[in-house]
Structure formats: C-alpha cells, structure tokens
C-alpha cells in the first residue's frame, strides 16, 4: 500500500506523467534515483517510453555508468533493457559506443542492458564476452544466454558461447555451459573435453555432453564411467541422454548396460549414492536408465525412489519388463529393510507381489516367501507398511487358492487384520471377503458392526451382503437390522442396501420397516430405501400394500432434497400403477432442473403411459433450461417414433 | 475447601445437574452430589480445550453442536476412572480358569457346540480382554474351537489403546511371571502376542444399548467388574437384564468383588465354585421383556 505520508504517491504520479510532455532531465534522474522502488520503477518505465529521444538515452547512459548510486544505476539498466524492437538498435548502438569509456565495474551493467537489444546487441555482447574483466564477461555471457533462450540468433550466440568454453576461468565456463544448456545447444564433444576434466565444470559439462549425441559423446561418457570421480556425472549424463526427447538407440543402451556391468560392486554402490544425492528428476532418470539396461545391483536405490513416489511411469514399465528375475532381488530388499525402513520394504513387497501376479503359474516358494514377508511387515509399527502388507496378503490369497484343490480354511489373515489397531486394515479385511459362507464367519463380521470406526462398520455391512448360504444370510439379516438403528446415516443407508441385497424386504414383516426408512430424516437413507423398494418390486404390485407404498412415494416426491425426488421418480416411473405414474408428470414443474430432467427421462421412456406425452408437450414451451429441453425433446421424439400422441 | 490452581470456569450447581443428567441419559452412568468437584475439575479441562468460557456454554455445546456427541464421549471418558491392569482380582480369575472354563467346555461339548465367547463388558484399555484370552489359551481346553473374547467400551480413546495391545509397566504389576510368554518387547512397554490378539475383538457401544449388544449373539461368560458402580439403579437393572439376554443358559456372570445383584435382578442363580461364588443364568431360562418393543430374537 502506498503511503501518502511521505509523498511517495505524488512522486509516482509525477514519474508517470513523465511518459510524455516536456522533459525535465534533472527531475527524471532524481525520480530514477528515488528512495522508493515504486517511484524508481515508474520512472524507468517512463524513460523506456522515451528512448527515441537522444537526451533521454544520454541521461540513462550517464546513470548507468556512474559508480555511486546503485538504485539509479539499476533503474537505468531496467529502462534500457526493456527497449522494444523499435528502439533496440539505437540502444545497442549507444551502449556499444559507451563501452570504450565505461569503467570495468560498469561494463557488466552495459551487458545486462544489452539483453533488450536483441540481435542488435549481439556484436557488443560478443565483444564484452571476450574482455579481460571476468565479471563483465560473465554478465555478457549471461545476457547472450538469455538472448539464445529467447530464440534470438541461436547459432551466432552458441558460437560465441562455445568459444567462451576455451577460457580458463571456471565462472565463465559455467556461465557459458548454462547458456548452452538453456538454448538446447548441441556442442561437439571435442569442445567439452577440457571442461570435463575440471571438477568445477564437469557436472554441467557432462549434461551438455549428453546432448552431443553421436559416438564421440557416448564414448567419452562411457570412459568417464570407469573413473571414480567422474562416474556419477557420467551416469547422470547418460541418464539424460537416454531419456526422452533424445532417447537412445537400443545398441547404445546395450553398451551402457555392458559398461555398468563391468563395474565392480563398490563402483555400483557409489552410483547408488548418486541416486540419493540427486534431484528428484535426476534420480528418476538414473532409475530409468538402471532398469532399462537391467542393472539389478542398482535395484535398492530404485526401490528407495519408488518408496518416495519418485519413479515415473516409464521406469515402472521397465521394471515390469524385467519380469520375474527382479522378484527375488526385491524380496531380498524386503527382508533387509523391514526392521529399519519398513516403507521401503513395503514398496519392494508390493512390486514383487505385482510382478508375481503377472505370472500364470508363480513358484510356490515365491508365493510363500511373499506371504511370510508380508506377515512380518504387518507386524511393524509403521501404518503405511502395515497397510501395504495387508493389501499384499489379500491379493496373495487368490493365488494360493488357485493352487489349492481344497477349499481355503477360515483365514488366519482375517483374524490378524481384524485385530489390527488400524481401522483401514480392519475395513480392508472385511472388504476382502469374497463371500461369507458360514454363520461363524457371519459372527466375526457382525462384531465389526460395533467397531468405533465408521469405515469398519460399513465394510462389515458390505461383507454381510455377501452372505451365501441360507443360514448365513438369515444371520446376516438379523444383525443388519440392528444396524438400522445406528446414529450414523451412512450406516443406516448401508444396512438398508445390505438388507435389500439379501432379499429381506421381500418378506411381509419387513415392508413396514422399509416404509419407515423412506421417512428417515437423512436423505441418504431415504434414497437407499427407495432403491430397496424398487428392487423388491413393491412399486409395481396391485395388492393391499400398494396404498402404503404410494403414500410413501408421494411423500418422497415432495421431499426438500432434489436427490430424493429424483430417486423416487424411478419407481414411480417404472411402476405398474397408472395413478402412481401420473405423479411423475407433476415433477416436470419441479424448481430444480435436475429433477425436471429426470422426470422428462422417466416420462419419455414410457410415452404411451397416461398423460406422459401430453405432460412433455405442455412443459416444452415453458422450459428454459437447456438440459431439460434436451430431455423433453428426446422424450417427445421417442413418443413420435412409436407413433404415440397426436 | 478446595483451592483451585488456575482460573478456569467455575461450575454452578444447576450446571452440574444439567451436565450430570446429560451424562446419565447418554450413558446410564450416574454421579451423585459428591461428584461435583470431580465434574468441575475434569470438565474444566474439556472446556479449556474447546476454549469455552463457562459450563452453561459447554452444556449447550454438548447438546447442540454437531460435534456434541463426540465431545460427550470425551467428557464421559474424562469423568470415569479407567484404571485396569492385567490379572486384576486374580482370585476370581483363578476360579474362572480352574472351575468355570472346564464347566463351559463340558456344557458346550454336550450341546455339540465348539464355540466359546466371553464378553468383557466395559473393557477400558483391554487388559482384562487379553487376560481372559490368555487364560483360555493356557487351559488348552478349546484347541480348534471358535473362540472369541470380546470387549466393549464407550470411550474410543481406551478402545484405541486396547487395539494397539501395547502396555506400560504398571499394567503388569499384578501379573504372575508365568504369563510373560504371552508378551513381547515393544519400545513403549510390552505388546500382546499375535495368537492372543487374534482371539480378541473390540466394539464401541454403551452397555445400555441392548439392541447393539445383541450383535454379539449368545455368550458363555460375561465379565463386568467395577463398571456398574457408575450406574444408577435403573440403568444397572437395564444392563444386567441385557447380560441375561446375552448369556447362554448356564452361562456365567462375573462382577467386581464389591458388587452384587441384590435389588437388581432375581433372574440369576448363585453358582458355588471351589473358591468363589458367581452368578449364572439358569439352565432353564427365565423370560425377560424385550427391549424397545422389538421381538426377543437374538442373532443366535
């Protein structure tokens, strides 16, 4: 917020006014040197707008070249660097001329100001890149890199930057390399040999070499792999080289793989360290390279990345393509890391399990090992690891079942997981139950209905819905009815769905319960009850219950929640009773558009029913909502296809 | 006179009554007038957590805030002393192990039923549940049977501790060393081993909720020790009637050493054991009125 107290706003306004009108040079300079950055910024913008005026250019150059006032100088740099195409040539020319009278300390600012000059400033910048003063040359190199990045005369810029690589000063070489990387330059390997030898510039140069392509670049990098101090940089460069968009030829990958396999374990361990100390992107690329060439000694480092969710899709694909030969090494990692680093062990376990699942006939010993290790992991104190172990154990069960000719006994894993202190494990255990055959199992599941965690209760209800034998189903119905009294509407709704799928509502005594549920305070429960009602066919009969059902449907059609109304329209629309069906027509006038869409759809599917077509036709001219109009049109079209209506 | 150490809200008598009645309605637990200072001190901490300045506002919160029911649970948890430990009241557990388990084994076997369910009602942090499971395992009478030891409590906090199965040293102060093999070291103390844990399940409900308790089905024994002291007479009767419903004919009810069913229920009979007397549901069952107008059917 600009303070009005010290006159800042007034000075800023004054600087703004300097964009045109009579020039007060001294005042412009004073504003460029103002103590407040906002005033300086505005003054610089105004000066840029007037660069065509020689006097302004002169003032800016003087400001640029004076050594005392930093703020003034920077404001001048900013004003000049913003020169547009119209003024760029003039700026570059002026700056070039000023070069000869500039103090060494000021030259770097000239270089910075030349960025705005585009190709006009190239010559001057090239000259400045060759001066003895390192700071000036460095500023010029950075300015050139900026130009190249902007796509300005890339070839000429790159030529200058490559020439800078021959300078002895590391800071210049680094600036030149960064510039060449920034403009995606392809640098001949020969030009990089010296820079590769220097530890200060090696890492950046290796990146550049990755782009070099060709045999010479590859040979140089493979050579570097064999030298301990250069190995990590070479590996990183190779990783970048082989990654998209460049990609590597298959035989190139083979050669890289061969070079890595020729390294001893100690050398590989040092490369693994490079994984850990790299940036996320670099680590990712190293992992991809390791997997694509099949260097399994680097698998632990890859797994560490995986556990941190830093592996990309291509790496995961490469891991899958390596196939079962990675399973045992992954399980070795699980074994080694379970105690101290359970999350890493968990990732390795899940990867091994997934790879095993892809195999048609996995080795029994592998399955057994996976299960044993999963159980060990399930005992750790780490929630993530325990969850992963639980998931693996769940998946391992079907594989074991395929191999066993006898029905599986009550699962030990179920007991373990139901006694877990992690509610997600308890819920997962219940969700993993494919079917519930026995009353003993029903009892186990039923106890989970008293769990303090809502997720577990819901999972228990879902499991109860999978009761298969008549006895189990009867027991499931009895306990699910208790859940109808839950305080949680999610549980009541799920219990309704469970009872519905168990066929409980087909029996007479349950109808009263179901109709009571259609009056539940929670819309969620009402919706579940309406679905159950339709599933039980109660909307369609003509018996004595019809009146009670209609009354319940009427109530739901008047519900405040549009979702309930929409749900009620389905049994109303599908029902056999004409009087009930007629109620759907009224819903075409509902305030909520989605209800009107549903009503139009319901009526449109049965245009021959009493009043349906007429209702659709009557509504169409009154409707303004696009989606509703579409549904009305579809319904009317359906009616005319069938030859209905007038 | 109690000297208060901080300047937290003071509870008025009418506020105490309102809060006490709310707790009673929700849990069946009753606190007489002598509990006033306990209420004030312990609920002041809850009010502070919620940054509520007085107990009237706290009451309103409990009644009407969306998180009110959860907070009421926390309040009850704060009011109730949950102290328990492994092998508490060992003489009774010895009777259970030496007399009752063999009788239950015999009763079930005669009925061709290889199932044993024990209910620790108001299990708090779970030591009793695991204790009972250890005794069942150690008896070796129920190998290959469907065995379940179930514990319930109204407090999620203590259930969380029970599920973790890790206990500090003071939980083991009364445990004979012969049971050490059922525990393994843990950085936080000792952890119940898996074969014991897998027999145990925990649930969250109030003992007054007989409907919810029906999910347990029939049980062979109920342990409800030093829990009924918190209930008023009417609630105590409701809870005991609920135990009766749950018990198999011939099933046993174990109360705390200072508790009895005098003036509470005449449905149970006294069973004389070698070193103790306990309550038992008669083999010829007596009917009780059903709860909430529903039928008297059970899960099993």
CSV table of C-alpha atoms in Angstrom, one decimal, chain A residues 51 57 80 83-97 113-122 124:
chain,number,residue,atom,x,y,z
A,51,UNK,CA,14.2,6.1,-25.6
A,57,UNK,CA,19.3,8.0,-23.8
A,80,UNK,CA,17.4,0.3,-21.3
A,83,UNK,CA,13.8,-1.4,-25.1
A,84,UNK,CA,11.4,-2.7,-27.6
A,85,UNK,CA,12.2,-3.6,-31.2
A,86,UNK,CA,11.8,-0.1,-32.4
A,87,UNK,CA,14.4,1.3,-30.0
A,88,UNK,CA,16.6,-1.8,-29.6
A,89,UNK,CA,19.1,-1.0,-32.3
A,90,UNK,CA,19.6,2.5,-31.1
A,91,UNK,CA,20.1,1.3,-27.5
A,92,UNK,CA,22.6,-1.3,-28.6
A,93,UNK,CA,24.5,1.3,-30.7
A,94,UNK,CA,24.6,3.7,-27.8
A,95,UNK,CA,25.7,1.1,-25.4
A,96,UNK,CA,28.4,-0.1,-27.7
A,97,UNK,CA,29.8,3.3,-28.1
A,113,UNK,CA,21.2,-3.6,-20.5
A,114,UNK,CA,22.0,-5.1,-23.9
A,115,UNK,CA,19.6,-8.0,-23.4
A,116,UNK,CA,16.8,-5.9,-24.5
A,117,UNK,CA,18.7,-5.1,-27.7
A,118,UNK,CA,18.1,-8.5,-29.2
A,119,UNK,CA,20.4,-9.2,-32.2
A,120,UNK,CA,21.4,-5.5,-32.2
A,121,UNK,CA,23.4,-6.1,-29.1
A,122,UNK,CA,25.0,-9.3,-30.2
A,124,UNK,CA,28.7,-5.7,-28.4
